[in-house]
Coordinates of C-alpha atoms and ligand atoms in Angstrom, one line a residue:
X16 CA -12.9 -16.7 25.3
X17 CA -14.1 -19.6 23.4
X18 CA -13.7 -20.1 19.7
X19 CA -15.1 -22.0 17.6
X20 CA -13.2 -24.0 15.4
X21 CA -13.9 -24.2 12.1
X22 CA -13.4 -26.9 9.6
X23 CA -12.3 -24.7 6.8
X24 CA -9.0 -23.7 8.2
X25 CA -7.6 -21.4 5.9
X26 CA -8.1 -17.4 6.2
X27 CA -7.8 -15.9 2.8
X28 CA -5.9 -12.4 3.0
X29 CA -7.6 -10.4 0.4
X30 CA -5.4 -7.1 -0.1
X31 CA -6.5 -3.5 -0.7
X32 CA -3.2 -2.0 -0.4
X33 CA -3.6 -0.6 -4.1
X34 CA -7.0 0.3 -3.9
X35 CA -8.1 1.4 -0.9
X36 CA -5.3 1.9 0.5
X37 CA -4.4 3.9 -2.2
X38 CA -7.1 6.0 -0.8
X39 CA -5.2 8.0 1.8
X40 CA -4.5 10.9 1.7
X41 CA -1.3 11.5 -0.6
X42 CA -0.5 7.5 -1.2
X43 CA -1.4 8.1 -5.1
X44 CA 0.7 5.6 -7.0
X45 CA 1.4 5.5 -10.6
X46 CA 1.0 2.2 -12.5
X47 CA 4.6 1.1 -12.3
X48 CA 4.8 1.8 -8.7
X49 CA 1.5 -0.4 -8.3
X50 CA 3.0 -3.1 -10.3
X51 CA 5.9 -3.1 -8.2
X52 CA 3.8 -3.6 -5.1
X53 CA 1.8 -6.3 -6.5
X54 CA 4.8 -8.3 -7.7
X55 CA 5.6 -8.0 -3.8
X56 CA 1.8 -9.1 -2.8
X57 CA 2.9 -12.0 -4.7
X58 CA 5.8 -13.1 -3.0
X59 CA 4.0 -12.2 -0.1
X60 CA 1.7 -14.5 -0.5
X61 CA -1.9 -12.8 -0.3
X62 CA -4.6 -15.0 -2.2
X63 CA -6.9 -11.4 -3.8
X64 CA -5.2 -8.4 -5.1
X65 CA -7.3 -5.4 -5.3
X66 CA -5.4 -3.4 -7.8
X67 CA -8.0 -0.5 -8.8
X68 CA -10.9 0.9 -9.5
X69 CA -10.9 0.7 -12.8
X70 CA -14.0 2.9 -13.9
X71 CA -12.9 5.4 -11.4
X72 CA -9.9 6.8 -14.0
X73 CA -7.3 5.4 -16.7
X74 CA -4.6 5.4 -14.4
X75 CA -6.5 3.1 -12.1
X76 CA -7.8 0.6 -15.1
X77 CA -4.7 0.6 -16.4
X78 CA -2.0 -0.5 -13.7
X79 CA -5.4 -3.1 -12.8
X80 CA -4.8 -4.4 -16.6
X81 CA -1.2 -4.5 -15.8
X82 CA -1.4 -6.4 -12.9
X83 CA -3.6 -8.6 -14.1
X84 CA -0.5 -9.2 -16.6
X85 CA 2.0 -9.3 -14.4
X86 CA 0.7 -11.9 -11.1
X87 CA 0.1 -15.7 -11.6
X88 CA -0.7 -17.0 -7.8
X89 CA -3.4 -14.3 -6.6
X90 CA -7.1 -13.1 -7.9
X91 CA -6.9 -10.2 -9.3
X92 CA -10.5 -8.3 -8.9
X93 CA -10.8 -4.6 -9.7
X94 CA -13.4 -2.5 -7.8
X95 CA -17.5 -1.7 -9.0
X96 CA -20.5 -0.3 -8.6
X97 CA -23.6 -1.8 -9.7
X98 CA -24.0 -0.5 -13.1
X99 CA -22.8 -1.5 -16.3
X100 CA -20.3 0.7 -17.3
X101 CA -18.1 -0.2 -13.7
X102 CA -19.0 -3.8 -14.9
X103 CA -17.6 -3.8 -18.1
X104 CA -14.7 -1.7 -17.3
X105 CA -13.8 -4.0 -14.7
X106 CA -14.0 -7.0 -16.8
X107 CA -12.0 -5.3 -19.2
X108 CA -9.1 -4.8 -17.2
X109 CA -9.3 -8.3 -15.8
X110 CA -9.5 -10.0 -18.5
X111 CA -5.3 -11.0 -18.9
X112 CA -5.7 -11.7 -15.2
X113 CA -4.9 -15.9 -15.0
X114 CA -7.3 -15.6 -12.4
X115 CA -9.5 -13.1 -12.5
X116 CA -12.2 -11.6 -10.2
X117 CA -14.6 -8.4 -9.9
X118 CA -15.7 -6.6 -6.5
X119 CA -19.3 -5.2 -6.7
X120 CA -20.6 -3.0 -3.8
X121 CA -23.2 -1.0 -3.1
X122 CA -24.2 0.7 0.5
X123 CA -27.2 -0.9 2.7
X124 CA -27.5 1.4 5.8
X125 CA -30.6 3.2 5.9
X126 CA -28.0 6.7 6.3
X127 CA -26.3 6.0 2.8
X128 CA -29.1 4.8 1.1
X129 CA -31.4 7.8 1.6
X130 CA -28.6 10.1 1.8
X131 CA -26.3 9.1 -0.3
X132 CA -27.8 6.4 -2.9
X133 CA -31.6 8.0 -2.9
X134 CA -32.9 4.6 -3.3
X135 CA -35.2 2.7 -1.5
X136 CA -34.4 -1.0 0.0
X137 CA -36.0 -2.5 -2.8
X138 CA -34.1 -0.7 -5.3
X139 CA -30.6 -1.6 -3.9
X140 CA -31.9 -5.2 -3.6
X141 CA -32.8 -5.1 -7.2
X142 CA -29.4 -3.3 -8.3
X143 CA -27.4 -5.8 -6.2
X144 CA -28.7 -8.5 -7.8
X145 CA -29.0 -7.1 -11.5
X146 CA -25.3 -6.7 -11.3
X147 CA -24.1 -9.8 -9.8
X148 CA -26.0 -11.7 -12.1
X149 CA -24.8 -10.0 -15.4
X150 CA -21.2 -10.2 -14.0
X151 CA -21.6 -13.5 -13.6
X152 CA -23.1 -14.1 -17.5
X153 CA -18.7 -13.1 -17.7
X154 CA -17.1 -14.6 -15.2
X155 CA -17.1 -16.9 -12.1
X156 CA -15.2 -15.2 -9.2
X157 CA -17.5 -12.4 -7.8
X158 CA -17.5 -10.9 -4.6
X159 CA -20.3 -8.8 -3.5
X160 CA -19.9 -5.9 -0.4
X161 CA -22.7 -4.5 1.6
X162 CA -21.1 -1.2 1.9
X163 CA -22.0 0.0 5.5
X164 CA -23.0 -3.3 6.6
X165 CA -22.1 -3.1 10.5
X166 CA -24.7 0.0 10.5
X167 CA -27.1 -1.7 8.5
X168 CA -30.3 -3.8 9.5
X169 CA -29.6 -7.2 9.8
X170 CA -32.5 -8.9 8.1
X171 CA -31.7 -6.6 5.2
X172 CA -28.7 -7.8 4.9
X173 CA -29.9 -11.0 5.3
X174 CA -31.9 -10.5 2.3
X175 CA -29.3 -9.0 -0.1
X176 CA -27.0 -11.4 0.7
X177 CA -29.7 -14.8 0.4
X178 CA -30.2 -12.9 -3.2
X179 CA -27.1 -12.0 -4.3
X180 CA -25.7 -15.6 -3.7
X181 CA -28.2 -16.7 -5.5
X182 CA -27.3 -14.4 -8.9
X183 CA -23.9 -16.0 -8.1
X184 CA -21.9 -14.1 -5.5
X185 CA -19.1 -16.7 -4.2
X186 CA -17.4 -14.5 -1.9
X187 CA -19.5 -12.2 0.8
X188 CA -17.7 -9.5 2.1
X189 CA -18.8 -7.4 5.1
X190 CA -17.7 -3.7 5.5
X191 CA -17.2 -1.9 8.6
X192 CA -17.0 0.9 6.5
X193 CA -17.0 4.1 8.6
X194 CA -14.7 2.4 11.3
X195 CA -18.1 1.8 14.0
X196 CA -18.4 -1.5 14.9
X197 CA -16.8 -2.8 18.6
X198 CA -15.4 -6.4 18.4
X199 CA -18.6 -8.6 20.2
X200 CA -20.7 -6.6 17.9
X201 CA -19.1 -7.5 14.9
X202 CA -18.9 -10.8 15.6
X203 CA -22.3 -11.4 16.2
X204 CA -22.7 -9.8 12.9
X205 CA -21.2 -11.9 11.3
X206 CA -22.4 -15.1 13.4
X207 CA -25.8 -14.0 12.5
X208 CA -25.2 -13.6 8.7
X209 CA -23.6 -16.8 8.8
X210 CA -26.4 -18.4 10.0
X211 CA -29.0 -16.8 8.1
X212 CA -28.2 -16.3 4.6
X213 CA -29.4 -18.9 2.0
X214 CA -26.3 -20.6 0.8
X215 CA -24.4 -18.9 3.3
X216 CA -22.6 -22.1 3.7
X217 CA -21.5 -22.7 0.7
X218 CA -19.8 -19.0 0.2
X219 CA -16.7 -17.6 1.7
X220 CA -17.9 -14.9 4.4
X221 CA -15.4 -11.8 4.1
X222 CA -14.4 -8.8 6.7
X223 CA -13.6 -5.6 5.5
X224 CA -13.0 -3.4 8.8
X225 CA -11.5 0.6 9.2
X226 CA -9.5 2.0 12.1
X227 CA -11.7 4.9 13.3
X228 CA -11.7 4.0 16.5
X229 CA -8.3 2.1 16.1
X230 CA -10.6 -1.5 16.1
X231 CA -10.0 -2.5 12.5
X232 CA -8.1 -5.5 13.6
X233 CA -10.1 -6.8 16.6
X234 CA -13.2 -6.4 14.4
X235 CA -11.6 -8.7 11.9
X236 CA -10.1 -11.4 14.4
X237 CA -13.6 -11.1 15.9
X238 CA -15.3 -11.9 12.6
X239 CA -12.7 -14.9 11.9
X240 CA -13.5 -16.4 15.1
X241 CA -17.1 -16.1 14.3
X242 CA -16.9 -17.8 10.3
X243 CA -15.3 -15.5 8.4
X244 CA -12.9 -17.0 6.2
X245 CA -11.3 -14.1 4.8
X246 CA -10.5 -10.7 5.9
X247 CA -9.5 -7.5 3.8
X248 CA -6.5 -5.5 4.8
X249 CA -4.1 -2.9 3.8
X250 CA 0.3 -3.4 4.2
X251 CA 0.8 -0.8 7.2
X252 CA -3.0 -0.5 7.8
X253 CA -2.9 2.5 5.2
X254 CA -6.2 3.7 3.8
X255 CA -9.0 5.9 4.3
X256 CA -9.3 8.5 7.2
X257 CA -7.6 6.1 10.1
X258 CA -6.7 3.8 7.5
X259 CA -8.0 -0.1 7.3
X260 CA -7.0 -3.3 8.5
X261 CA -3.2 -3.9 9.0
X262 CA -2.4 -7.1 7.3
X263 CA 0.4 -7.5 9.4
X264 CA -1.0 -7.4 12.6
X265 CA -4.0 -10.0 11.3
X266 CA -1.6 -12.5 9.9
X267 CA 0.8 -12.6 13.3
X268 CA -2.2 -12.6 15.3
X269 CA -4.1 -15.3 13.8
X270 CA 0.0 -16.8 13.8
X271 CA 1.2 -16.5 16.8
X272 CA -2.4 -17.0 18.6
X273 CA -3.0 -20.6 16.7
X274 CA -4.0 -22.1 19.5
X275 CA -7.2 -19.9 19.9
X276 CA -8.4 -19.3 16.1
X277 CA -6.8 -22.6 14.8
X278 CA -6.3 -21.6 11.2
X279 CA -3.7 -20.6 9.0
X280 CA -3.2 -17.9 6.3
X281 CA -0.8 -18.2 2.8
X282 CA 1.1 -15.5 3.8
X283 CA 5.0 -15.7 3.8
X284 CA 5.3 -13.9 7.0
X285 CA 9.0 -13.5 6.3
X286 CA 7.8 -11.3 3.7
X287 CA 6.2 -8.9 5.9
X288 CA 8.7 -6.4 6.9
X289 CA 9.8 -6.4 3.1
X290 CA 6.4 -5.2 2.3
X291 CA 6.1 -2.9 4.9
X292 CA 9.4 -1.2 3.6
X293 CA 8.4 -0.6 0.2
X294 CA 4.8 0.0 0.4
X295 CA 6.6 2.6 2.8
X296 CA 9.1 4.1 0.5
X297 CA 6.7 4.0 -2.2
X298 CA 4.1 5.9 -0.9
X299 CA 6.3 8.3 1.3
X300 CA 4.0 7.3 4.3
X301 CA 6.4 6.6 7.0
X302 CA 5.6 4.0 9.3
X303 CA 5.1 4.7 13.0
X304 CA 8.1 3.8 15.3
X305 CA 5.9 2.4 17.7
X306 CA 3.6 0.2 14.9
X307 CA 3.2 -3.6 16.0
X308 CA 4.7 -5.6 14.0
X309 CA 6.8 -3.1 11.4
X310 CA 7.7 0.2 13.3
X311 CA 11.1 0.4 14.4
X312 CA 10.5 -0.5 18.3
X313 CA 8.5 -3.1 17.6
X314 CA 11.0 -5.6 18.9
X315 CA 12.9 -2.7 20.7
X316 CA 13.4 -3.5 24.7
X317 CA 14.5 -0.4 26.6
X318 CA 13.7 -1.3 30.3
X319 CA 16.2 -2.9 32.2
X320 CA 14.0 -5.7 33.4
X321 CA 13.0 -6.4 30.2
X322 CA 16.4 -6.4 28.6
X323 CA 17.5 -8.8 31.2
X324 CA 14.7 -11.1 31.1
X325 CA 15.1 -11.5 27.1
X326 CA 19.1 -12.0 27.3
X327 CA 18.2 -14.9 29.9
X328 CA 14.8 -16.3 27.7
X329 CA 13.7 -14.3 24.9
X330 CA 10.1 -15.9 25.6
X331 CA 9.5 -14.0 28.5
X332 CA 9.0 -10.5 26.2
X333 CA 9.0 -11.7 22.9
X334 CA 5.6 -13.4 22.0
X335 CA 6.9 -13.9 18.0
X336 CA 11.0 -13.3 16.6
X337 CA 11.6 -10.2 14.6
X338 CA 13.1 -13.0 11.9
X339 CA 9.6 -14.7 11.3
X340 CA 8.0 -11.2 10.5
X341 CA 11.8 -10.8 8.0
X342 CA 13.1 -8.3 10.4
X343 CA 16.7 -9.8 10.3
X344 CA 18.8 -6.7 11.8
X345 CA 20.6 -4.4 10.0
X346 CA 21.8 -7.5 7.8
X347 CA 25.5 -6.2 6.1
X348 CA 25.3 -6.7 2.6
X349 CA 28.2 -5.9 1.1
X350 CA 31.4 -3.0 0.6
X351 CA 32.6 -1.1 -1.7
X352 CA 34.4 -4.0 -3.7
X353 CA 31.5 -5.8 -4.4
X354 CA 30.7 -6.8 -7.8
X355 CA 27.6 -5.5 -10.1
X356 CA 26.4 -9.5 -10.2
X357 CA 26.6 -10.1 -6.6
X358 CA 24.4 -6.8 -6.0
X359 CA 21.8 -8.0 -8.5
X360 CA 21.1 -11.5 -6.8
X361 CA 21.2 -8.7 -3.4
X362 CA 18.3 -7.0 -4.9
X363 CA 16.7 -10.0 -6.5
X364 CA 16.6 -11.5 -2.6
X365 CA 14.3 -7.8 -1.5
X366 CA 12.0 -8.0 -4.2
X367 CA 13.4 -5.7 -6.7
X368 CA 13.9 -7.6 -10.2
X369 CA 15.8 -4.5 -12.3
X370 CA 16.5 -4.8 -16.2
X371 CA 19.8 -3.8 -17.1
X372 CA 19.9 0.0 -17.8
X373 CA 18.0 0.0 -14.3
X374 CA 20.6 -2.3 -12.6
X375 CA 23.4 -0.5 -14.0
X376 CA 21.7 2.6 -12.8
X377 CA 21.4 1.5 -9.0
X378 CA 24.8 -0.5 -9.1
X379 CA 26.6 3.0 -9.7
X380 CA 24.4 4.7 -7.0
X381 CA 25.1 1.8 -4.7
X382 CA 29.2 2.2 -5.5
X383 CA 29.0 6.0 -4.3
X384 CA 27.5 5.7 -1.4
X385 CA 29.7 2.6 -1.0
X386 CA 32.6 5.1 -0.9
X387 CA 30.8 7.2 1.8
X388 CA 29.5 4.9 3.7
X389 CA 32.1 1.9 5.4
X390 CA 28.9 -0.3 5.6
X391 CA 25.9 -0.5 3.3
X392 CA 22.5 -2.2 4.9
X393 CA 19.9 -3.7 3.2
X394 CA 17.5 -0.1 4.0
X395 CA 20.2 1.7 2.2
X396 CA 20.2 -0.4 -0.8
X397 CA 15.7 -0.6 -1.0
X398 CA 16.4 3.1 -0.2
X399 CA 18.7 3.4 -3.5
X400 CA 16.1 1.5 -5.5
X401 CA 13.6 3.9 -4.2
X402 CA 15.0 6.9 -5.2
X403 CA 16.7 5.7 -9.0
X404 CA 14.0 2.9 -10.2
X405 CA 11.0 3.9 -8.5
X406 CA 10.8 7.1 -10.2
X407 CA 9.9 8.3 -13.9
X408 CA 9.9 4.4 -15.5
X409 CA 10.8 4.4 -19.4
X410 CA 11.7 8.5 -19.4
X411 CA 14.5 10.6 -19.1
X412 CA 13.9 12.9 -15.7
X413 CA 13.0 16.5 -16.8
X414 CA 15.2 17.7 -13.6
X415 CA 18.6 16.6 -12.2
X416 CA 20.4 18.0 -9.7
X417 CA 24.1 19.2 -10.4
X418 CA 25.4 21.0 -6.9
X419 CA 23.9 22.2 -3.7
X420 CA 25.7 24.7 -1.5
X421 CA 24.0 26.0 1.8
X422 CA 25.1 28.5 4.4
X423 CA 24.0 28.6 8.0
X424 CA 24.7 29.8 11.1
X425 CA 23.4 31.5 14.2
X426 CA 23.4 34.8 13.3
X427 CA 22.6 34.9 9.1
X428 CA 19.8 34.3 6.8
X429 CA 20.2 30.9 5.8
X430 CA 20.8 30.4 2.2
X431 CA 21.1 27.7 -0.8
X432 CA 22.4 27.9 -4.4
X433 CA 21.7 25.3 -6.4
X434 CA 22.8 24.0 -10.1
X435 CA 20.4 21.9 -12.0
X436 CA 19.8 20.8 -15.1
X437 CA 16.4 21.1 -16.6
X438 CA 15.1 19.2 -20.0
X439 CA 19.2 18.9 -20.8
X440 CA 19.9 22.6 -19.8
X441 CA 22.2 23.8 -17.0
X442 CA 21.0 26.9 -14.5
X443 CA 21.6 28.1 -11.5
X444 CA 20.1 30.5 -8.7
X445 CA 20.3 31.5 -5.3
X446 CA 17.8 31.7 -2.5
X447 CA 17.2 32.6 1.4
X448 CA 14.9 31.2 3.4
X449 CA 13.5 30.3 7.0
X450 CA 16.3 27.3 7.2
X451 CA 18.3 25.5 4.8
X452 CA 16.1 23.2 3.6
X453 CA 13.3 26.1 2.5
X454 CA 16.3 28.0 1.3
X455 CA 17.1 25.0 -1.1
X456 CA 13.4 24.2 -1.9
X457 CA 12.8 28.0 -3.2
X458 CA 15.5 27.7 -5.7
X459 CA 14.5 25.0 -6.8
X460 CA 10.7 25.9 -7.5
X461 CA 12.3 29.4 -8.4
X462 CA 14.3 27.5 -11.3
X463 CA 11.8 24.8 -12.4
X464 CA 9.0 28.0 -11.7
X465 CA 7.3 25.2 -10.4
X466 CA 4.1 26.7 -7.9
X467 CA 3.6 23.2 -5.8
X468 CA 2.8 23.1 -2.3
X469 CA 4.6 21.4 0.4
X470 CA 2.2 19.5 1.9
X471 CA 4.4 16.9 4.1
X472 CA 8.1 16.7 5.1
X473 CA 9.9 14.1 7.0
X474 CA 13.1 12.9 7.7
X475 CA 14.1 9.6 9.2
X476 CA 17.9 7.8 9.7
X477 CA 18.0 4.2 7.6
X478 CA 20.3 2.8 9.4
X479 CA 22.4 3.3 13.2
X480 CA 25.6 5.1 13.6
X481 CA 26.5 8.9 12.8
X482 CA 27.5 8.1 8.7
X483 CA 23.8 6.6 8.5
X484 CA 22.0 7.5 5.6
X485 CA 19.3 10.4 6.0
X486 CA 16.1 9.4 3.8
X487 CA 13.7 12.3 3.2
X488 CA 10.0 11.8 2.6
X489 CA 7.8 14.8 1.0
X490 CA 4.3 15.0 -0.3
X491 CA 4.0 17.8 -2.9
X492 CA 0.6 19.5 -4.7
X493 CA 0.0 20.8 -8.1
X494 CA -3.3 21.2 -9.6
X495 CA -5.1 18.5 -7.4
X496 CA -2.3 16.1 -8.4
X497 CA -0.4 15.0 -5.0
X498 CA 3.0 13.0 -5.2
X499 CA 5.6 12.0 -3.0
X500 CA 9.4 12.0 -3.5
X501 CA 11.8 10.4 -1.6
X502 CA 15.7 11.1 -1.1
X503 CA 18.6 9.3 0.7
X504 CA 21.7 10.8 1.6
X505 CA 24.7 10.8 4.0
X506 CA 23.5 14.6 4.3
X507 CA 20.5 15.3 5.3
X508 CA 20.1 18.6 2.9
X509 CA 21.0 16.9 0.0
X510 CA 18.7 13.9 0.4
X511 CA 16.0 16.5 0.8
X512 CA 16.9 18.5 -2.2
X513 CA 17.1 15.2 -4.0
X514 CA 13.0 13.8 -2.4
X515 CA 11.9 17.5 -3.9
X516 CA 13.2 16.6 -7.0
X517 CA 12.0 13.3 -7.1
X518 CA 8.4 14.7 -6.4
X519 CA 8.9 17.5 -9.2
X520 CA 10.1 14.3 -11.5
X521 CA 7.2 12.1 -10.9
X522 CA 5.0 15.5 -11.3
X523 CA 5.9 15.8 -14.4
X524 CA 5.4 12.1 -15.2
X525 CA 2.0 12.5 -14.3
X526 CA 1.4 15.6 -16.0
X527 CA 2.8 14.0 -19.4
X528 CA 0.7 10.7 -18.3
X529 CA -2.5 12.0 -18.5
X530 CA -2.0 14.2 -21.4
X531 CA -1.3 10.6 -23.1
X532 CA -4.3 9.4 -21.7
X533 CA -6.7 12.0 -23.0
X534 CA -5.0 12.2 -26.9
X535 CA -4.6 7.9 -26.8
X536 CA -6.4 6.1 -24.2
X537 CA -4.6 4.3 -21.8
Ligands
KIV5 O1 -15.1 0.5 3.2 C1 -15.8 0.0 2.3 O2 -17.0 -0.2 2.5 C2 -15.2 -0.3 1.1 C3 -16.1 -1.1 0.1 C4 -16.0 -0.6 -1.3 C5 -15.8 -2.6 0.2 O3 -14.1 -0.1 0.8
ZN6 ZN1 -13.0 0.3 2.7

C-alpha cells in the first residue's frame, strides 16, 4: 500500500462521544455526567468536543453551555441544522466556550433529500450556504457536514462544498453516515473531494465514519491516508445503531503504524484506557472483552506459544504495551490505613477532581470496602466514584438502601426483604421472584411503586481473585426516559440492589430536572 505523505502532519481528533455517541441506545447522560467526560476529553487530549445538540432539548444546550465553561484546550462546537433557530441556539450555548465552534449539517444523497428533506439540489445548496454564511456574520470556527456524503453524487458534493467554503466553512467534514462505504471507496472519496473543491486546500478535510458493517475505522484511516486531516470518533466506538468510529483504535493505529500514515495526533494515549473506563461506567455500556485496544483481553495471551514467545520478546505478539494505551495492571493503590489526603491525590491522578463533601463521601465508601477487601485497585476506586459522585450532583438521593436479606436454594422460591429509606422515611417489604436478584428488584419497585422496565442487566468482576468486587450495570425505562445505574459490591446481590437504586436515583433527578426546565429554563 502506498501512502501519501502529507505535509500537514497533524490528525485532529474531533470527539462525538457526548453527542452522537450519546445517541445509543440508553447512553443518555445528564449534564454533570457530560461535564465529567469532557473534563476527561481534555486531559485526553482531543482538539473538538461535540458536547450537544443544543436545539435538540435543554438538557443538551445546557451541559454544551457548561462545557463550554468548563474546557480551555479543545473547540467546543454544538450540533445544527441549517436554520436559524439551531444557529442561534448553538451560538448561544457556545458563547463562554474560549474557543468556540458550531457544526452545521444537512443531508446530500438523492435518498435523504427526496425522502427525508423534500428538497431539491438546489434548495440544499442554497440552505447550506445561507447558514454558513450567517453563522459566520458570529463567529470564525465552522464546520460544515454533508450528511450522507459517501452515498451522495460526487460533483454535488463537489459543489456544496466549493460553496460552502466560500460562505466560510473552515473545516469539511465527510459523513459515512449509514455505515456504507468500504475503505478504497472512501478514500477515493475523499481523494476526489480533495482535489476538486475550490479552496479545498486551504480547509481541513474531516471523516465522520459508522460501524455498520464494522468499517468505521478502516474508512477513516482510509480517508487520512488520502488528505483528511481530521477524523470524528466516539470513546469505545459508542454511537448510533453499530456505533461510530472508535477513537481508540484510530489514534493507536495511526501510532503504532507511523511509518505508513506519518502523522501524529494530540491525544495522551496514556489517557485512553482512563477514558474508556468512565465513559464506561458512566453510560453503563460495558465494554467488550475482546475490544482492541480497551476490552479486557486486549493484551491477554492464552496460547502457549504465544505466552512463551512474549516472556522471551514481547515484540513478537505485542505490536503496542498495554502501558502506552494507560493499561498499567491492576495497579495497588492503597489499604485500609490510608489517609483521606493520599486518596484524594489517588483520584486526582484518574481524572476525578471531588470537592469536599464529595471527597469525604467516597473516602468513607473507599474505607468500607477497605475493610472487606485486603487490596483496593484503581477499578474499585473509579468504581466507588461511579456509584457515590456520579449520581444525583447537588441533591440529597430520594432512595437509600438500609438492609438486604435474600433466601435461595434448590428447592424454594427465592426471596428478598429489603429496608429502605425513601424521601427520609424508613419501609420495608418482602418479595419472591424468578431468582434473587428479581426477588430484590420487585421489592424495591413494590416500595418506591416505581413501574420502570428493566431493559438491560449485567454483571462484570473489577478486579481478579474471589473477594473481587462485583460491579452491576442496568438500564432502566420510565415514560421514554432511559437511565443507567451502576453498583459495586463484594456481593453480587447487593451491588445489584444498589445499580437499581442508582437508576431509580438518577430517575428521579431527571424527572425533578425537567420539571425545572419547563417552570425556569435551563
Ligand atoms: O452521521 C452523521 O451524518 C452525523 C452528522 C450530523 C455529522 O452524525
Ligand atoms: Zn454520525
Amino acid at each position: 500500500m502506498s501512502v501519501k505523505i502529507i505535509e500537514d502532519n497533524v490528525v485532529k481528533i474531533f470527539d462525538t462521544t457526548l453527542r452522537d455517541g450519546e445517541q445509543s441506545p440508553g447512553a443518555s447522560m445528564n449534564v454533570e455526567e457530560k461535564v465529567i467526560i469532557a473534563r476527561q476529553l481534555e486531559k485526553l487530549g482531543v482538539d473538538v468536543i461535540e458536547g450537544g445538540f443544543a436545539v435538540s432539548s435543554e438538557g443538551d444546550f445546557a451541559a454544551v453551555k457548561s462545557i463550554s465553561k468548563e474546557v480551555k484546550r479543545p473547540t467546543v462546537v454544538s450540533l445544527a441544522r441549517t436554520q436559524e433557530g439551531d444557529i442561534k441556539r448553538a451560538l448561544q450555548a457556545v458563547e463562554q466556550a474560549k474557543h468556540p465552534g458550531i457544526h452545521i449539517f444537512i443531508a446530500t444523497s438523492d435518498i435523504h433529500m427526496k425522502h427525508k428533506l423534500r428538497m431539491s439540489r438546489n434548495e440544499v445548496l442554497d440552505a447550506a450556504v445561507w447558514a454558513v454564511g450567517y453563522a459566520k456574520k458570529h463567529i470564525d470556527y465552522i464546520e460544515f457536514s454533508a450528511e450522507d456524503a459517501s452515498r451522495s453524487d460526487w460533483d454535488f458534493l463537489v459543489q456544496v462544498f466549493s460553496e460552502v467554503v466560500r460562505a466560510g466553512a473552515i473545516t469539511l467534514n465527510v459523513p459515512d453516515t449509514t455505515g456504507y462505504a468500504i475503505p478504497a471507496e472512501f478514500g477515493s472519496l475523499l481523494r476526489y473531494l480533495v482535489d476538486h473543491t475550490e479552496g479545498g486546500k486551504q480547509v481541513i478535510w474531516s471523516a465522520h465514519c459508522h460501524n455498520d458493517l464494522g468499517l468505521a475505522t478502516a474508512n477513516s484511516l482510509a480517508a487520512v491516508a488520502n488528505g483528511a486531516r481530521q477524523v470524528e470518533c466516539t470513546i469505545n466506538g459508542i454511537g448510533e445503531r453499530a456505533g461510530n468510529t472508535s477513537l481508540e483504535e484510530v489514534v493507536m493505529a495511526l501510532k503504532t503504524r507511523k511509518n505508513l500514515f506519518g502523522v501524529d495526533t494530540n491525544i495522551v494515549s496514556e489517557q485512553i484506557y482512563p477514558s474508556s473506563r468512565l465513559v464506561s461506567q458512566v453510560t453503563g455500556i460495558p465494554i467488550p472483552i475482546n475490544k482492541p485496544i480497551v476490552g479486557d483481553n486486549a493484551f491477554a495471551h492464552e496460547a502457549g506459544i504465544h505466552q512463551d514467545g512474549v516472556l522471551k520478546q514481547k515484540l513478537t505478539y505485542e505490536i503496542m504495551t498495554p502501558e502506552s494505551v494507560g493499561i498499567t495492571g491492576n495497579r495497588l493503590v492503597m489499604g485500609k490505613h490510608s489517609g483521606r489526603h493520599a486518596f484524594g491525590e489517588r483520584l486526582k491522578e484518574l481524572g476525578f477532581n471531588l470537592n469536599k463533601v464529595d471527597l469525604n463521601r467516597a473516602f468513607l465508601r473507599f474505607k468500607e470496602l477497605a475493610d472487606k477487601k485486603k487490596e483496593v485497585y484503581d477499578e474499585d476506586i473509579e468504581a466507588i466514584v461511579a456509584e457515590e459522585i456520579l449520581r444525583l450532583p447537588g441533591r440529597p438521593d430520594r432512595y437509600e438502601l438500609l438492609y438486604l436479606n435474600v433466601n435461595s436454594s434448590s428447592n424454594a422460591i427465592p426471596s428478598a426483604t429489603v429496608r429502605m429509606r425513601v424521601d427520609g422515611q424508613e419501609c420495608v417489604d418482602h418479595s419472591t421472584g424468578d431468582g434473587v436478584v428479581d426477588a430484590c428488584y420487585k421489592v424495591i419497585a413494590k416500595i418506591t411503586g416505581s413501574r420502570c422496565h428493566l431493559v438491560r442487566y449485567s454483571v462484570k468482576a473489577i478486579t481478579g481473585g474471589a473477594d473481587a468486587q462485583g460491579e452491576v450495570s442496568c438500564l432502566l425505562e420510565d415514560a421514554g426516559l432511559r437511565v443507567s445505574g451502576q453498583g459495586a459490591h463484594t456481593d453480587i446481590i447487593m451491588a445489584s440492589a444498589l445499580a437499581y437504586m442508582n437508576a431509580l436515583n438518577k430517575l428521579e433527578y431527571r424527572k425533578h430536572y425537567r420539571q425545572m426546565v419547563a417552570k425556569e429554563g435551563p
